[in-house]
Short mmCIF file of C-alpha atoms in Angstrom, two decimals:
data_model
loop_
_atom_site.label_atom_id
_atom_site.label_comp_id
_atom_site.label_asym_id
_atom_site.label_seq_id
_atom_site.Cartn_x
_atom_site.Cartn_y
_atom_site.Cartn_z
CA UNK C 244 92.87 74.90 104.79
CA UNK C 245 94.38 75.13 107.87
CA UNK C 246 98.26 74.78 108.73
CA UNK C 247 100.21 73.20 111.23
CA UNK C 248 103.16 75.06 112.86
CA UNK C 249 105.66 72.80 110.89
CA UNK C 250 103.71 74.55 108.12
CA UNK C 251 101.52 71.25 107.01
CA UNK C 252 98.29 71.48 105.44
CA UNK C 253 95.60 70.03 106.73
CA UNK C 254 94.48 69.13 103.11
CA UNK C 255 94.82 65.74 101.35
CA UNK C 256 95.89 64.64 97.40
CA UNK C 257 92.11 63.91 97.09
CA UNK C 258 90.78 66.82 98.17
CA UNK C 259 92.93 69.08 95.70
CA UNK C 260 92.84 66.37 92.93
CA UNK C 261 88.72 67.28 93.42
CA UNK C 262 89.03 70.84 93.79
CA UNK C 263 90.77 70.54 90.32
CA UNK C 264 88.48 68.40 88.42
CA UNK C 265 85.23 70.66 90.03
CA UNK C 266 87.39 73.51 87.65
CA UNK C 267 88.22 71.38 84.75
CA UNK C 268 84.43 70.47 84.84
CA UNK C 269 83.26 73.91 84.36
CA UNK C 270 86.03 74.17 81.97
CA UNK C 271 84.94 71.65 79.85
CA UNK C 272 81.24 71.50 80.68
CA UNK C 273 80.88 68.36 81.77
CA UNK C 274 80.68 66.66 85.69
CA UNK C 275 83.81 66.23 88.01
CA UNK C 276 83.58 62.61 88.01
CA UNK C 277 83.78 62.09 84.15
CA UNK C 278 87.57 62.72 84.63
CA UNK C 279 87.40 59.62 86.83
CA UNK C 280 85.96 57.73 84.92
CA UNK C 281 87.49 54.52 82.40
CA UNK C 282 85.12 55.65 79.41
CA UNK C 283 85.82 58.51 76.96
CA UNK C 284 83.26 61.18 76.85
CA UNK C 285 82.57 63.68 74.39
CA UNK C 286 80.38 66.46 75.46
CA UNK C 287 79.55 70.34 73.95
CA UNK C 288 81.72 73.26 75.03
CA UNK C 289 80.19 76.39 76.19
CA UNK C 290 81.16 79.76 78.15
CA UNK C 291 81.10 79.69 81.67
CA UNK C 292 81.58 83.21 83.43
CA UNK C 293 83.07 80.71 86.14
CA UNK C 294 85.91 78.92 84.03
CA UNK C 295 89.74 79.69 84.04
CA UNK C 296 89.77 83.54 83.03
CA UNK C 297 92.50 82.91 80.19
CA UNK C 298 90.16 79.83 78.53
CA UNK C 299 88.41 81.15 75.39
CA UNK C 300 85.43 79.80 75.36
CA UNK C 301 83.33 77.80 73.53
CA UNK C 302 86.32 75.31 72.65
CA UNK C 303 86.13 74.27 69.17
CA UNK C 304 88.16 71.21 70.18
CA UNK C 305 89.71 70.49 73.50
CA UNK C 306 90.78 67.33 75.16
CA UNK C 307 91.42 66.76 78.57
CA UNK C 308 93.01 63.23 80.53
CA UNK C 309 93.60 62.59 84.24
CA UNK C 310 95.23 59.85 83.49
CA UNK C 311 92.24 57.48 83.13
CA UNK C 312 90.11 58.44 80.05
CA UNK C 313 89.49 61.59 78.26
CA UNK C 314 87.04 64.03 77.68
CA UNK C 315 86.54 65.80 74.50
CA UNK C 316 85.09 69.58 75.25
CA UNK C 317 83.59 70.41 71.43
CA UNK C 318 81.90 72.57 69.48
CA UNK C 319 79.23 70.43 67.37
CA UNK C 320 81.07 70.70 63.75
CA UNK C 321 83.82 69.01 65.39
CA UNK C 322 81.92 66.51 67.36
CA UNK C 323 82.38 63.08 65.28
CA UNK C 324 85.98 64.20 64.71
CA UNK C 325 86.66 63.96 68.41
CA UNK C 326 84.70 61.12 69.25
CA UNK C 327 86.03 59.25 66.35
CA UNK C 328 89.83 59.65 67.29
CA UNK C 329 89.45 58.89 70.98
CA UNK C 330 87.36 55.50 70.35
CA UNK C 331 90.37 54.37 67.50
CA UNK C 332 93.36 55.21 69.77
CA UNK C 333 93.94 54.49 73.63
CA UNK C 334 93.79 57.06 75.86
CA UNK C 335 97.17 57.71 76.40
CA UNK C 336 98.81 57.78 73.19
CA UNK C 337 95.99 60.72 71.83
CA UNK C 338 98.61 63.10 72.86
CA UNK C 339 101.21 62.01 70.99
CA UNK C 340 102.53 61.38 67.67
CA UNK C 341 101.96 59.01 65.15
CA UNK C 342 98.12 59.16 66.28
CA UNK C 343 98.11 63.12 66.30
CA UNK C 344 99.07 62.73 62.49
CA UNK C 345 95.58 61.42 62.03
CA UNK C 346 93.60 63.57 64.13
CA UNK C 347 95.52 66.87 61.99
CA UNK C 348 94.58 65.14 58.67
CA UNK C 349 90.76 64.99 59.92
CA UNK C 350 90.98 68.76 61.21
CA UNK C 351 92.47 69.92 58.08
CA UNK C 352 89.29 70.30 55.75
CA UNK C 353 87.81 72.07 59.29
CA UNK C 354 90.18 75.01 58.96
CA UNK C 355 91.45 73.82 62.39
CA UNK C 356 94.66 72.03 63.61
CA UNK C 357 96.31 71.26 67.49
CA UNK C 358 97.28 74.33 68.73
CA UNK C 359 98.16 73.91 72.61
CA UNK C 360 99.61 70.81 74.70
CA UNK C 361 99.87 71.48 77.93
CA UNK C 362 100.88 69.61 81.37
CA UNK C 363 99.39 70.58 84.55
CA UNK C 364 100.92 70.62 88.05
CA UNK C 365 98.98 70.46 91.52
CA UNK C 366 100.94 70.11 94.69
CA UNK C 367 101.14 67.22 96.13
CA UNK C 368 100.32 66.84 100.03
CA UNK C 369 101.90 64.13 101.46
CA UNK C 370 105.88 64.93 100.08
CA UNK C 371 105.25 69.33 100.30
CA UNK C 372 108.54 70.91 101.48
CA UNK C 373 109.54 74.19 102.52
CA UNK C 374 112.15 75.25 100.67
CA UNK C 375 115.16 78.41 100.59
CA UNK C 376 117.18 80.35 98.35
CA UNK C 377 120.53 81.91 99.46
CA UNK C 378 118.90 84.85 98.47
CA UNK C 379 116.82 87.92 100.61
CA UNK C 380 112.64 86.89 99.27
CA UNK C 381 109.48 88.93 99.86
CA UNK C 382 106.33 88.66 99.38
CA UNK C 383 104.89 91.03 96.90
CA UNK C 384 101.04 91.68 96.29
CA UNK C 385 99.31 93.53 93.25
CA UNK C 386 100.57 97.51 94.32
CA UNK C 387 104.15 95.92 93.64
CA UNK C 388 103.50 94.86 90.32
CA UNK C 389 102.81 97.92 88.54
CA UNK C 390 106.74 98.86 87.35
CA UNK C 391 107.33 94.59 86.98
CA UNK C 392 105.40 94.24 83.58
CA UNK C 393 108.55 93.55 81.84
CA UNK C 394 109.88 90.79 78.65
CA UNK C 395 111.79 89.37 81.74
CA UNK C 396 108.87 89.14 84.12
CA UNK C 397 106.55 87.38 81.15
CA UNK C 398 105.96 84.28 83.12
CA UNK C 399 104.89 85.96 86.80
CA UNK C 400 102.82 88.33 85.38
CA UNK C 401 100.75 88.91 82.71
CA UNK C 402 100.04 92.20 81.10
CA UNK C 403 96.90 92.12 79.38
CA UNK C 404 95.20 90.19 82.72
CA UNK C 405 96.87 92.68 85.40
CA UNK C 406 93.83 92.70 87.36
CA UNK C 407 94.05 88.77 87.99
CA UNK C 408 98.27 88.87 89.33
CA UNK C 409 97.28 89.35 92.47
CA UNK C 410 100.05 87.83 95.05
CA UNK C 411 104.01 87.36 94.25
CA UNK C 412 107.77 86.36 95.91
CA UNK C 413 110.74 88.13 94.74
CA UNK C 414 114.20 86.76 95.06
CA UNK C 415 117.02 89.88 95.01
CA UNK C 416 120.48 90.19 94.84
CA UNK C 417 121.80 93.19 96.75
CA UNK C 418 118.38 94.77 96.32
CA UNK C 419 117.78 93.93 92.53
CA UNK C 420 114.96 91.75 91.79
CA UNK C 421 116.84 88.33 90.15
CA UNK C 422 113.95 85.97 90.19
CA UNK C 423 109.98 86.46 90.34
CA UNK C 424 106.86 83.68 90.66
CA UNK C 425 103.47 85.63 90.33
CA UNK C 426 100.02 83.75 90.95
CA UNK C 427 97.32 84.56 88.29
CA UNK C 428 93.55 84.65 90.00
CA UNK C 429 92.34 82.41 87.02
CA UNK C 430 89.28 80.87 88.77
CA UNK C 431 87.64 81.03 92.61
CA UNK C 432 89.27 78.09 93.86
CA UNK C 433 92.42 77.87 92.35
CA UNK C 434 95.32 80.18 91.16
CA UNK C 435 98.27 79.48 88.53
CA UNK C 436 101.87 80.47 89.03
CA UNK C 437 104.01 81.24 87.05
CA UNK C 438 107.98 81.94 87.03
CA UNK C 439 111.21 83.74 85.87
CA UNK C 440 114.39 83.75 87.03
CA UNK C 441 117.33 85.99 85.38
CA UNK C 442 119.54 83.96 83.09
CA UNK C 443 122.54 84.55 85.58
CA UNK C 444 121.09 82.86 88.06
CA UNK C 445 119.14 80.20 86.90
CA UNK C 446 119.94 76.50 88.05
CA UNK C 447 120.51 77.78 91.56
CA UNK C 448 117.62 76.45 93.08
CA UNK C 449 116.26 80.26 92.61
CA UNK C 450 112.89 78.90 91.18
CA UNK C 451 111.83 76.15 92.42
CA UNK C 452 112.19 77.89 96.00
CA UNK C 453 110.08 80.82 94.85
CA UNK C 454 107.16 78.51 93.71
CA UNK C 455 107.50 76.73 96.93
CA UNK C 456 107.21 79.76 98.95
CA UNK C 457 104.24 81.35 96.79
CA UNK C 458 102.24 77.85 97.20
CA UNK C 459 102.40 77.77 100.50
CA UNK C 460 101.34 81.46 100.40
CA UNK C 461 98.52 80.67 98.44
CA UNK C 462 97.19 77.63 100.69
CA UNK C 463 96.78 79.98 103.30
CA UNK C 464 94.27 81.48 101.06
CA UNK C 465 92.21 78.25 100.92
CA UNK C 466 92.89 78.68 96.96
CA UNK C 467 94.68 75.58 95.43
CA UNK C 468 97.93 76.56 93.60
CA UNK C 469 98.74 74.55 90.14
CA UNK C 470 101.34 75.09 87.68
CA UNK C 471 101.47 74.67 83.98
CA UNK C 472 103.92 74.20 81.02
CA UNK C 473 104.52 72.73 77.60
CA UNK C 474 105.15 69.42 77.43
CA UNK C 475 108.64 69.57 76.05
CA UNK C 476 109.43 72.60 78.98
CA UNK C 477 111.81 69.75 80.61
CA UNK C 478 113.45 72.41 82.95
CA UNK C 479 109.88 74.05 84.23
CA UNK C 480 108.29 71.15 84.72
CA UNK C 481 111.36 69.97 87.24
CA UNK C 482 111.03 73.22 88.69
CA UNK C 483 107.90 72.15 89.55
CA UNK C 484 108.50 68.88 90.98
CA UNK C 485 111.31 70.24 92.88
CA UNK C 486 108.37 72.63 94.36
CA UNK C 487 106.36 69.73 95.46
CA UNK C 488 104.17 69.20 92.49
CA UNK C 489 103.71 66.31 90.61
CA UNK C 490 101.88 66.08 87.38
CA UNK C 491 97.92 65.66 87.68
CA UNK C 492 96.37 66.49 84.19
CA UNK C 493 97.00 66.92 80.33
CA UNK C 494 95.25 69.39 78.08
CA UNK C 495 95.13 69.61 74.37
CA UNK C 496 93.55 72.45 72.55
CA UNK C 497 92.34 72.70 69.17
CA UNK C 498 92.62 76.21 67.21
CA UNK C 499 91.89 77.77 64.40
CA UNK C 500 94.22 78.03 61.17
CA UNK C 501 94.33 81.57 61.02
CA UNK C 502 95.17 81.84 64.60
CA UNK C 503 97.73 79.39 64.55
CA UNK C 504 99.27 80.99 61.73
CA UNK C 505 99.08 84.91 63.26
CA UNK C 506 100.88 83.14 66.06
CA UNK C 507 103.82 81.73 63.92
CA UNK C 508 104.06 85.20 62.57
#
């Protein structure tokens, strides 16, 4: 991807829309153009050394929707329950309540239930600004990391994956580090950020201008950023259309009981 001295990429929606589903596809095992496609599809999960590093893989259950269809990622004991649900509701409402009601009463005998709902985030090429803080920024890379693995920092970086934070900006205040987006090497082609800002100086335009200035760093890597949060995340998910993102894909994942229940704990 090359860049234009007004700082442009010479990359188009398509091609990073493409670049996303060739990932989800080796996510979910399946081809890059089932995403595109109007009919559900329900095909078997398995590992895939080159999948997002943070998937745990096989799935048992997972469903994934660009907007069009969706395709269910299974193990085969969960098979019939997946294609069942997505043939008796439409596409769009299998991610919401009252239809998830039926899909939990299904998974219950399994010893399974919905664990994560995510939305995903890519950046979108025609409308990507370049945007400021009134604070000093730099750009950090992994040798800066090492004393930032902090509760405060949980978003940028990631403890138990150091070896994937790889590139960072910094916002500081007089020298003190105030606000922090960290990329995560999750796959070859693309790279997830992630954010925190201190509470004193949040809504300040603090994060959204240090996931701008981190995706543009990560273009020049000819790696596609994307960003992720919960669904009901309302102020990350207008960070990251203030970034220049706009929503591509949704992702619901299917757990275990016992899992779900160490995590409530």
């Amino acid at each position: 991807m090359q860049i234009k001295n007004d700082g442009v990429y010479f990359v188009t929606n398509k091609e990073i829309l493409k670049i996303a589903m060739e990932q989800s596809a080796i996510d979910s095992n399946c081809r890059a153009d089932d995403f595109s496609s109007y009919e559900n599809k329900v095909v078997l999960s398995k590992d895939d050394p080159k999948a997002r590093k943070y998937l745990k893989l096989p799935f048992l259950c997972d469903f994934t929707s660009y907007g069009n269809n969706i395709v269910a990622s299974v193990s085969e004991q969960f098979r019939d329950v997946a294609a069942e649900y997505i043939s008796k509701f439409p596409a769009v409402h299998c991610f919401e309540t009252p239809n998830l009601h039926w899909l939990m009463e299904q998974l219950n005998p399994l010893g399974a239930n919905v664990c994560y709902m995510a939305e995903y985030f890519l950046p979108d090429a025609d409308h990507f600004p370049t945007l400021r803080c009134g604070y000093e920024t730099r750009i950090l890379t992994q040798g800066d990391f090492e004393p930032l693995y902090l509760p405060q920092w949980g978003n940028a970086l990631c403890a138990t994956r150091k070896q994937l934070d790889v590139l960072g900006v910094g916002a500081y205040h007089n020298g003190t580090l105030i606000g922090l987006a960290g990329c995560s090497a999750d796959c070859r082609s693309m790279w997830q950020i992630g954010i925190d800002v201190l509470p004193a100086y949040r809504k300040q335009g603090v994060a959204s201008a240090l996931v701008n200035r981190l995706a543009h760093e990560v273009l020049k890597q000819d790696i596609v950023p994307f960003y992720c949060c919960a669904w009901s995340n309302v102020g990350s998910a207008r960070t990251a259309i203030k970034s220049g993102f706009l929503p591509s894909w949704v992702q619901m994942t299917v757990q275990p009981d016992r899992l779900i229940a160490s995590m409530n704990n």
